[in-house]
Amino acid sequence: GINAEYGGRFEKTMASLGVRLWYFVSLPIVLWDLTFVLLRPRTFEGGDLFWLFTPYSIYIKNDARYGDLSDVFVWVQSAANLIEVLMAALALLLTRESLQSLIIFAVSGFTFWKTVIYFMMEICSGFQFTKQADTTSFWLLFVIPNMCWLIFPLYVMWSTGSSLLSRPKKYKLN
């Protein structure tokens, strides 16, 4: 097959392409999201920055946590998003593959577990912030989009983790 013919390079290239594509798509979204939360209430309807965040007027109706200025969890989650964006951007700029893979693996782990915690907070609160959403909106605007931040980070962790474990001598950090 093509993978054997090229000594595993095809598989590695495709995995690397998938990782880069995920970050190319997700980093701007996460940056936009964290900006919305950290600059509230200026990003709310009527605020001077609302024109940049008009889709959030729909999202807030389904996930009221984003509209609750007294909820510190969404603020902390967004501050963590900022750290993740900075780490991922740094990793993507690095040329040393071992360090790049290690940072991307860590960032993906952070993203995955932060999303698990976000879902668990909602479940354990009795769906406090999403109970007002109708079933279709709950699934289409809350569950399915947020599942991306579970599925793709798992893929990235598998991809970079496999790479790190398959060649331990190559990935020495010293």
mmCIF file of N, CA and C in Angstrom, residues 44-155:
data_model
loop_
_atom_site.group_PDB
_atom_site.id
_atom_site.type_symbol
_atom_site.label_atom_id
_atom_site.label_comp_id
_atom_site.label_asym_id
_atom_site.label_seq_id
_atom_site.Cartn_x
_atom_site.Cartn_y
_atom_site.Cartn_z
ATOM 1 N N PHE A 44 -22.878 42.084 24.498
ATOM 2 C CA PHE A 44 -24.305 41.784 24.514
ATOM 3 C C PHE A 44 -25.051 42.720 23.573
ATOM 4 N N GLU A 45 -26.292 42.320 23.250
ATOM 5 C CA GLU A 45 -27.165 43.182 22.446
ATOM 6 C C GLU A 45 -27.273 44.536 23.137
ATOM 7 N N GLY A 46 -27.054 45.608 22.371
ATOM 8 C CA GLY A 46 -27.043 46.957 22.926
ATOM 9 C C GLY A 46 -25.647 47.454 23.268
ATOM 10 N N GLY A 47 -24.682 46.529 23.355
ATOM 11 C CA GLY A 47 -23.304 46.909 23.645
ATOM 12 C C GLY A 47 -22.585 47.387 22.393
ATOM 13 N N ASP A 48 -21.502 48.135 22.589
ATOM 14 C CA ASP A 48 -20.787 48.702 21.447
ATOM 15 C C ASP A 48 -20.069 47.662 20.593
ATOM 16 N N LEU A 49 -19.858 46.459 21.122
ATOM 17 C CA LEU A 49 -19.187 45.395 20.363
ATOM 18 C C LEU A 49 -20.149 44.320 19.852
ATOM 19 N N PHE A 50 -21.436 44.506 20.109
ATOM 20 C CA PHE A 50 -22.413 43.489 19.720
ATOM 21 C C PHE A 50 -22.363 43.155 18.231
ATOM 22 N N TRP A 51 -22.083 44.123 17.383
ATOM 23 C CA TRP A 51 -22.065 43.907 15.936
ATOM 24 C C TRP A 51 -21.091 42.792 15.535
ATOM 25 N N LEU A 52 -20.078 42.527 16.364
ATOM 26 C CA LEU A 52 -19.132 41.440 16.086
ATOM 27 C C LEU A 52 -19.652 40.072 16.560
ATOM 28 N N PHE A 53 -20.684 40.107 17.398
ATOM 29 C CA PHE A 53 -21.122 38.886 18.082
ATOM 30 C C PHE A 53 -22.620 38.622 17.958
ATOM 31 N N THR A 54 -23.253 39.094 16.894
ATOM 32 C CA THR A 54 -24.712 38.962 16.772
ATOM 33 C C THR A 54 -25.216 37.517 16.880
ATOM 34 N N PRO A 55 -24.512 36.483 16.401
ATOM 35 C CA PRO A 55 -25.030 35.112 16.562
ATOM 36 C C PRO A 55 -25.193 34.684 18.031
ATOM 37 N N TYR A 56 -24.486 35.352 18.919
ATOM 38 C CA TYR A 56 -24.617 34.991 20.331
ATOM 39 C C TYR A 56 -25.986 35.341 20.895
ATOM 40 N N SER A 57 -26.715 36.245 20.263
ATOM 41 C CA SER A 57 -28.065 36.551 20.750
ATOM 42 C C SER A 57 -28.961 35.321 20.627
ATOM 43 N N ILE A 58 -28.668 34.455 19.666
ATOM 44 C CA ILE A 58 -29.397 33.186 19.522
ATOM 45 C C ILE A 58 -28.835 32.150 20.497
ATOM 46 N N TYR A 59 -27.515 32.064 20.579
ATOM 47 C CA TYR A 59 -26.880 31.051 21.432
ATOM 48 C C TYR A 59 -27.255 31.248 22.908
ATOM 49 N N ILE A 60 -27.277 32.490 23.368
ATOM 50 C CA ILE A 60 -27.594 32.780 24.770
ATOM 51 C C ILE A 60 -28.984 32.280 25.154
ATOM 52 N N LYS A 61 -29.894 32.246 24.199
ATOM 53 C CA LYS A 61 -31.237 31.745 24.491
ATOM 54 C C LYS A 61 -31.221 30.240 24.753
ATOM 55 N N ASN A 62 -30.185 29.555 24.301
ATOM 56 C CA ASN A 62 -30.081 28.105 24.488
ATOM 57 C C ASN A 62 -29.071 27.711 25.556
ATOM 58 N N ASP A 63 -28.076 28.528 25.785
ATOM 59 C CA ASP A 63 -27.090 28.311 26.846
ATOM 60 C C ASP A 63 -26.991 29.619 27.622
ATOM 61 N N ALA A 64 -27.847 29.744 28.613
ATOM 62 C CA ALA A 64 -27.963 30.996 29.366
ATOM 63 C C ALA A 64 -26.721 31.313 30.184
ATOM 64 N N ARG A 65 -25.836 30.353 30.357
ATOM 65 C CA ARG A 65 -24.589 30.594 31.089
ATOM 66 C C ARG A 65 -23.820 31.756 30.446
ATOM 67 N N TYR A 66 -23.870 31.842 29.117
ATOM 68 C CA TYR A 66 -23.148 32.889 28.397
ATOM 69 C C TYR A 66 -23.729 34.283 28.654
ATOM 70 N N GLY A 67 -24.972 34.339 29.063
ATOM 71 C CA GLY A 67 -25.601 35.624 29.337
ATOM 72 C C GLY A 67 -25.613 36.001 30.803
ATOM 73 N N ASP A 68 -25.156 35.110 31.673
ATOM 74 C CA ASP A 68 -25.185 35.326 33.123
ATOM 75 C C ASP A 68 -23.851 35.910 33.585
ATOM 76 N N LEU A 69 -23.853 37.207 33.847
ATOM 77 C CA LEU A 69 -22.618 37.870 34.271
ATOM 78 C C LEU A 69 -22.144 37.431 35.650
ATOM 79 N N SER A 70 -23.025 36.830 36.436
ATOM 80 C CA SER A 70 -22.623 36.381 37.771
ATOM 81 C C SER A 70 -22.047 34.956 37.764
ATOM 82 N N ASP A 71 -22.123 34.272 36.623
ATOM 83 C CA ASP A 71 -21.588 32.911 36.533
ATOM 84 C C ASP A 71 -20.086 32.979 36.265
ATOM 85 N N VAL A 72 -19.288 32.640 37.265
ATOM 86 C CA VAL A 72 -17.835 32.739 37.105
ATOM 87 C C VAL A 72 -17.255 31.578 36.300
ATOM 88 N N PHE A 73 -17.972 30.464 36.245
ATOM 89 C CA PHE A 73 -17.428 29.312 35.528
ATOM 90 C C PHE A 73 -17.169 29.616 34.062
ATOM 91 N N VAL A 74 -18.115 30.269 33.395
ATOM 92 C CA VAL A 74 -17.938 30.561 31.966
ATOM 93 C C VAL A 74 -16.768 31.524 31.760
ATOM 94 N N TRP A 75 -16.537 32.418 32.712
ATOM 95 C CA TRP A 75 -15.397 33.333 32.622
ATOM 96 C C TRP A 75 -14.082 32.560 32.779
ATOM 97 N N VAL A 76 -14.028 31.678 33.774
ATOM 98 C CA VAL A 76 -12.820 30.870 33.998
ATOM 99 C C VAL A 76 -12.556 29.973 32.791
ATOM 100 N N GLN A 77 -13.590 29.382 32.250
ATOM 101 C CA GLN A 77 -13.456 28.528 31.068
ATOM 102 C C GLN A 77 -12.899 29.333 29.896
ATOM 103 N N SER A 78 -13.332 30.563 29.750
ATOM 104 C CA SER A 78 -12.844 31.408 28.656
ATOM 105 C C SER A 78 -11.396 31.848 28.889
ATOM 106 N N ALA A 79 -11.038 32.103 30.132
ATOM 107 C CA ALA A 79 -9.640 32.421 30.444
ATOM 108 C C ALA A 79 -8.753 31.216 30.115
ATOM 109 N N ALA A 80 -9.229 30.013 30.418
ATOM 110 C CA ALA A 80 -8.489 28.794 30.059
ATOM 111 C C ALA A 80 -8.400 28.655 28.538
ATOM 112 N N ASN A 81 -9.455 29.042 27.835
ATOM 113 C CA ASN A 81 -9.422 29.028 26.366
ATOM 114 C C ASN A 81 -8.305 29.919 25.835
ATOM 115 N N LEU A 82 -8.113 31.068 26.461
ATOM 116 C CA LEU A 82 -7.060 31.980 26.024
ATOM 117 C C LEU A 82 -5.684 31.318 26.158
ATOM 118 N N ILE A 83 -5.461 30.642 27.263
ATOM 119 C CA ILE A 83 -4.188 29.930 27.459
ATOM 120 C C ILE A 83 -4.033 28.844 26.399
ATOM 121 N N GLU A 84 -5.100 28.112 26.120
ATOM 122 C CA GLU A 84 -5.044 27.062 25.098
ATOM 123 C C GLU A 84 -4.741 27.631 23.715
ATOM 124 N N VAL A 85 -5.369 28.738 23.361
ATOM 125 C CA VAL A 85 -5.128 29.360 22.051
ATOM 126 C C VAL A 85 -3.662 29.778 21.937
ATOM 127 N N LEU A 86 -3.135 30.402 22.982
ATOM 128 C CA LEU A 86 -1.746 30.843 22.953
ATOM 129 C C LEU A 86 -0.785 29.656 22.848
ATOM 130 N N MET A 87 -1.061 28.597 23.615
ATOM 131 C CA MET A 87 -0.207 27.402 23.557
ATOM 132 C C MET A 87 -0.269 26.730 22.184
ATOM 133 N N ALA A 88 -1.460 26.597 21.638
ATOM 134 C CA ALA A 88 -1.614 25.956 20.326
ATOM 135 C C ALA A 88 -0.936 26.786 19.233
ATOM 136 N N ALA A 89 -1.100 28.098 19.294
ATOM 137 C CA ALA A 89 -0.455 28.968 18.296
ATOM 138 C C ALA A 89 1.057 28.845 18.392
ATOM 139 N N LEU A 90 1.575 28.824 19.605
ATOM 140 C CA LEU A 90 3.018 28.639 19.802
ATOM 141 C C LEU A 90 3.473 27.313 19.216
ATOM 142 N N ALA A 91 2.744 26.260 19.518
ATOM 143 C CA ALA A 91 3.113 24.929 19.024
ATOM 144 C C ALA A 91 3.127 24.885 17.501
ATOM 145 N N LEU A 92 2.141 25.498 16.883
ATOM 146 C CA LEU A 92 2.068 25.464 15.424
ATOM 147 C C LEU A 92 3.184 26.275 14.772
ATOM 148 N N LEU A 93 3.762 27.203 15.514
ATOM 149 C CA LEU A 93 4.875 27.997 14.992
ATOM 150 C C LEU A 93 6.235 27.323 15.196
ATOM 151 N N LEU A 94 6.281 26.347 16.096
ATOM 152 C CA LEU A 94 7.545 25.660 16.380
ATOM 153 C C LEU A 94 7.975 24.793 15.202
ATOM 154 N N THR A 95 9.265 24.655 15.033
ATOM 155 C CA THR A 95 9.782 23.773 13.979
ATOM 156 C C THR A 95 10.277 22.460 14.554
ATOM 157 N N ARG A 96 10.515 22.398 15.849
ATOM 158 C CA ARG A 96 10.971 21.161 16.482
ATOM 159 C C ARG A 96 9.766 20.251 16.713
ATOM 160 N N GLU A 97 9.683 19.197 15.930
ATOM 161 C CA GLU A 97 8.499 18.342 15.898
ATOM 162 C C GLU A 97 8.156 17.723 17.251
ATOM 163 N N SER A 98 9.176 17.317 18.012
ATOM 164 C CA SER A 98 8.907 16.659 19.292
ATOM 165 C C SER A 98 8.215 17.602 20.273
ATOM 166 N N LEU A 99 8.704 18.818 20.380
ATOM 167 C CA LEU A 99 8.107 19.784 21.292
ATOM 168 C C LEU A 99 6.732 20.214 20.794
ATOM 169 N N GLN A 100 6.591 20.383 19.496
ATOM 170 C CA GLN A 100 5.307 20.740 18.892
ATOM 171 C C GLN A 100 4.266 19.665 19.214
ATOM 172 N N SER A 101 4.619 18.404 19.014
ATOM 173 C CA SER A 101 3.691 17.305 19.279
ATOM 174 C C SER A 101 3.305 17.241 20.748
ATOM 175 N N LEU A 102 4.262 17.442 21.625
ATOM 176 C CA LEU A 102 3.989 17.378 23.057
ATOM 177 C C LEU A 102 3.030 18.490 23.486
ATOM 178 N N ILE A 103 3.250 19.700 23.003
ATOM 179 C CA ILE A 103 2.369 20.823 23.360
ATOM 180 C C ILE A 103 0.973 20.620 22.780
ATOM 181 N N ILE A 104 0.895 20.189 21.538
ATOM 182 C CA ILE A 104 -0.410 19.944 20.912
ATOM 183 C C ILE A 104 -1.153 18.836 21.656
ATOM 184 N N PHE A 105 -0.451 17.798 22.067
ATOM 185 C CA PHE A 105 -1.066 16.723 22.846
ATOM 186 C C PHE A 105 -1.649 17.295 24.151
ATOM 187 N N ALA A 106 -0.866 18.114 24.850
ATOM 188 C CA ALA A 106 -1.319 18.699 26.115
ATOM 189 C C ALA A 106 -2.522 19.626 25.904
ATOM 190 N N VAL A 107 -2.448 20.484 24.906
ATOM 191 C CA VAL A 107 -3.552 21.414 24.630
ATOM 192 C C VAL A 107 -4.831 20.647 24.305
ATOM 193 N N SER A 108 -4.705 19.590 23.535
ATOM 194 C CA SER A 108 -5.883 18.786 23.192
ATOM 195 C C SER A 108 -6.480 18.127 24.425
ATOM 196 N N GLY A 109 -5.625 17.687 25.333
ATOM 197 C CA GLY A 109 -6.101 17.124 26.601
ATOM 198 C C GLY A 109 -6.848 18.165 27.419
ATOM 199 N N PHE A 110 -6.294 19.386 27.476
ATOM 200 C CA PHE A 110 -6.966 20.473 28.194
ATOM 201 C C PHE A 110 -8.335 20.732 27.589
ATOM 202 N N THR A 111 -8.379 20.836 26.268
ATOM 203 C CA THR A 111 -9.631 21.128 25.570
ATOM 204 C C THR A 111 -10.672 20.045 25.836
ATOM 205 N N PHE A 112 -10.250 18.792 25.705
ATOM 206 C CA PHE A 112 -11.162 17.678 25.924
ATOM 207 C C PHE A 112 -11.747 17.723 27.334
ATOM 208 N N TRP A 113 -10.876 17.807 28.352
ATOM 209 C CA TRP A 113 -11.363 17.735 29.726
ATOM 210 C C TRP A 113 -12.133 18.979 30.138
ATOM 211 N N LYS A 114 -11.788 20.128 29.604
ATOM 212 C CA LYS A 114 -12.555 21.333 29.893
ATOM 213 C C LYS A 114 -13.974 21.200 29.337
ATOM 214 N N THR A 115 -14.098 20.576 28.179
ATOM 215 C CA THR A 115 -15.418 20.355 27.584
ATOM 216 C C THR A 115 -16.212 19.330 28.390
ATOM 217 N N VAL A 116 -15.556 18.285 28.852
ATOM 218 C CA VAL A 116 -16.222 17.311 29.725
ATOM 219 C C VAL A 116 -16.747 18.017 30.966
ATOM 220 N N ILE A 117 -15.923 18.856 31.568
ATOM 221 C CA ILE A 117 -16.340 19.588 32.769
ATOM 222 C C ILE A 117 -17.521 20.512 32.454
ATOM 223 N N TYR A 118 -17.490 21.181 31.299
ATOM 224 C CA TYR A 118 -18.589 22.068 30.911
ATOM 225 C C TYR A 118 -19.899 21.281 30.836
ATOM 226 N N PHE A 119 -19.865 20.116 30.169
ATOM 227 C CA PHE A 119 -21.059 19.263 30.081
ATOM 228 C C PHE A 119 -21.481 18.776 31.471
ATOM 229 N N MET A 120 -20.514 18.351 32.284
ATOM 230 C CA MET A 120 -20.840 17.827 33.622
ATOM 231 C C MET A 120 -21.438 18.920 34.512
ATOM 232 N N MET A 121 -20.939 20.139 34.394
ATOM 233 C CA MET A 121 -21.523 21.253 35.166
ATOM 234 C C MET A 121 -22.997 21.420 34.800
ATOM 235 N N GLU A 122 -23.288 21.310 33.527
ATOM 236 C CA GLU A 122 -24.673 21.478 33.076
ATOM 237 C C GLU A 122 -25.544 20.309 33.544
ATOM 238 N N ILE A 123 -25.045 19.100 33.415
ATOM 239 C CA ILE A 123 -25.795 17.916 33.839
ATOM 240 C C ILE A 123 -26.026 17.937 35.348
ATOM 241 N N CYS A 124 -24.961 18.191 36.122
ATOM 242 C CA CYS A 124 -25.061 18.168 37.588
ATOM 243 C C CYS A 124 -25.906 19.303 38.146
ATOM 244 N N SER A 125 -26.072 20.372 37.391
ATOM 245 C CA SER A 125 -26.915 21.485 37.848
ATOM 246 C C SER A 125 -28.375 21.265 37.478
ATOM 247 N N GLY A 126 -28.681 20.112 36.904
ATOM 248 C CA GLY A 126 -30.055 19.862 36.468
ATOM 249 C C GLY A 126 -30.402 20.645 35.212
ATOM 250 N N PHE A 127 -29.394 20.860 34.381
ATOM 251 C CA PHE A 127 -29.546 21.608 33.125
ATOM 252 C C PHE A 127 -30.028 23.034 33.402
ATOM 253 N N GLN A 128 -29.441 23.633 34.426
ATOM 254 C CA GLN A 128 -29.813 24.982 34.873
ATOM 255 C C GLN A 128 -29.757 26.015 33.757
ATOM 256 N N PHE A 129 -28.759 25.931 32.904
ATOM 257 C CA PHE A 129 -28.570 26.978 31.905
ATOM 258 C C PHE A 129 -29.129 26.627 30.523
ATOM 259 N N THR A 130 -29.565 25.379 30.334
ATOM 260 C CA THR A 130 -30.091 24.978 29.022
ATOM 261 C C THR A 130 -31.530 24.474 29.065
ATOM 262 N N LYS A 131 -32.129 24.407 30.246
ATOM 263 C CA LYS A 131 -33.472 23.819 30.349
ATOM 264 C C LYS A 131 -34.536 24.611 29.593
ATOM 265 N N GLN A 132 -34.286 25.883 29.327
ATOM 266 C CA GLN A 132 -35.259 26.712 28.609
ATOM 267 C C GLN A 132 -35.247 26.447 27.108
ATOM 268 N N ALA A 133 -34.222 25.759 26.602
ATOM 269 C CA ALA A 133 -34.113 25.493 25.163
ATOM 270 C C ALA A 133 -35.060 24.361 24.765
ATOM 271 N N ASP A 134 -35.670 24.494 23.594
ATOM 272 C CA ASP A 134 -36.481 23.383 23.095
ATOM 273 C C ASP A 134 -35.530 22.259 22.667
ATOM 274 N N THR A 135 -36.041 21.063 22.490
ATOM 275 C CA THR A 135 -35.218 19.883 22.214
ATOM 276 C C THR A 135 -34.348 20.049 20.972
ATOM 277 N N THR A 136 -34.923 20.543 19.901
ATOM 278 C CA THR A 136 -34.161 20.710 18.656
ATOM 279 C C THR A 136 -33.017 21.697 18.847
ATOM 280 N N SER A 137 -33.301 22.843 19.441
ATOM 281 C CA SER A 137 -32.266 23.852 19.678
ATOM 282 C C SER A 137 -31.196 23.327 20.628
ATOM 283 N N PHE A 138 -31.617 22.608 21.669
ATOM 284 C CA PHE A 138 -30.666 22.038 22.621
ATOM 285 C C PHE A 138 -29.647 21.164 21.887
ATOM 286 N N TRP A 139 -30.121 20.295 21.009
ATOM 287 C CA TRP A 139 -29.217 19.392 20.298
ATOM 288 C C TRP A 139 -28.426 20.105 19.206
ATOM 289 N N LEU A 140 -29.084 20.959 18.425
ATOM 290 C CA LEU A 140 -28.417 21.603 17.284
ATOM 291 C C LEU A 140 -27.506 22.760 17.675
ATOM 292 N N LEU A 141 -27.827 23.460 18.758
ATOM 293 C CA LEU A 141 -27.043 24.636 19.131
ATOM 294 C C LEU A 141 -26.161 24.437 20.356
ATOM 295 N N PHE A 142 -26.410 23.379 21.123
ATOM 296 C CA PHE A 142 -25.602 23.156 22.324
ATOM 297 C C PHE A 142 -24.809 21.853 22.240
ATOM 298 N N VAL A 143 -25.503 20.732 22.144
ATOM 299 C CA VAL A 143 -24.823 19.436 22.230
ATOM 300 C C VAL A 143 -23.925 19.172 21.026
ATOM 301 N N ILE A 144 -24.476 19.201 19.823
ATOM 302 C CA ILE A 144 -23.691 18.821 18.637
ATOM 303 C C ILE A 144 -22.475 19.731 18.416
ATOM 304 N N PRO A 145 -22.634 21.059 18.455
ATOM 305 C CA PRO A 145 -21.427 21.881 18.274
ATOM 306 C C PRO A 145 -20.374 21.646 19.362
ATOM 307 N N ASN A 146 -20.822 21.498 20.604
ATOM 308 C CA ASN A 146 -19.865 21.286 21.690
ATOM 309 C C ASN A 146 -19.208 19.908 21.642
ATOM 310 N N MET A 147 -19.870 18.955 21.014
ATOM 311 C CA MET A 147 -19.270 17.619 20.856
ATOM 312 C C MET A 147 -18.004 17.677 19.997
ATOM 313 N N CYS A 148 -17.930 18.653 19.114
ATOM 314 C CA CYS A 148 -16.712 18.824 18.299
ATOM 315 C C CYS A 148 -15.488 18.999 19.188
ATOM 316 N N TRP A 149 -15.679 19.659 20.347
ATOM 317 C CA TRP A 149 -14.568 19.912 21.261
ATOM 318 C C TRP A 149 -14.282 18.706 22.154
ATOM 319 N N LEU A 150 -14.958 17.613 21.902
ATOM 320 C CA LEU A 150 -14.611 16.316 22.495
ATOM 321 C C LEU A 150 -13.997 15.403 21.435
ATOM 322 N N ILE A 151 -14.662 15.300 20.303
ATOM 323 C CA ILE A 151 -14.255 14.362 19.248
ATOM 324 C C ILE A 151 -12.916 14.740 18.628
ATOM 325 N N PHE A 152 -12.778 15.979 18.183
ATOM 326 C CA PHE A 152 -11.545 16.365 17.494
ATOM 327 C C PHE A 152 -10.330 16.413 18.425
ATOM 328 N N PRO A 153 -10.437 16.924 19.647
ATOM 329 C CA PRO A 153 -9.278 16.832 20.537
ATOM 330 C C PRO A 153 -8.869 15.378 20.833
ATOM 331 N N LEU A 154 -9.854 14.470 20.926
ATOM 332 C CA LEU A 154 -9.498 13.056 21.093
ATOM 333 C C LEU A 154 -8.704 12.548 19.892
ATOM 334 N N TYR A 155 -9.128 12.929 18.691
ATOM 335 C CA TYR A 155 -8.398 12.554 17.483
ATOM 336 C C TYR A 155 -6.972 13.117 17.520
#
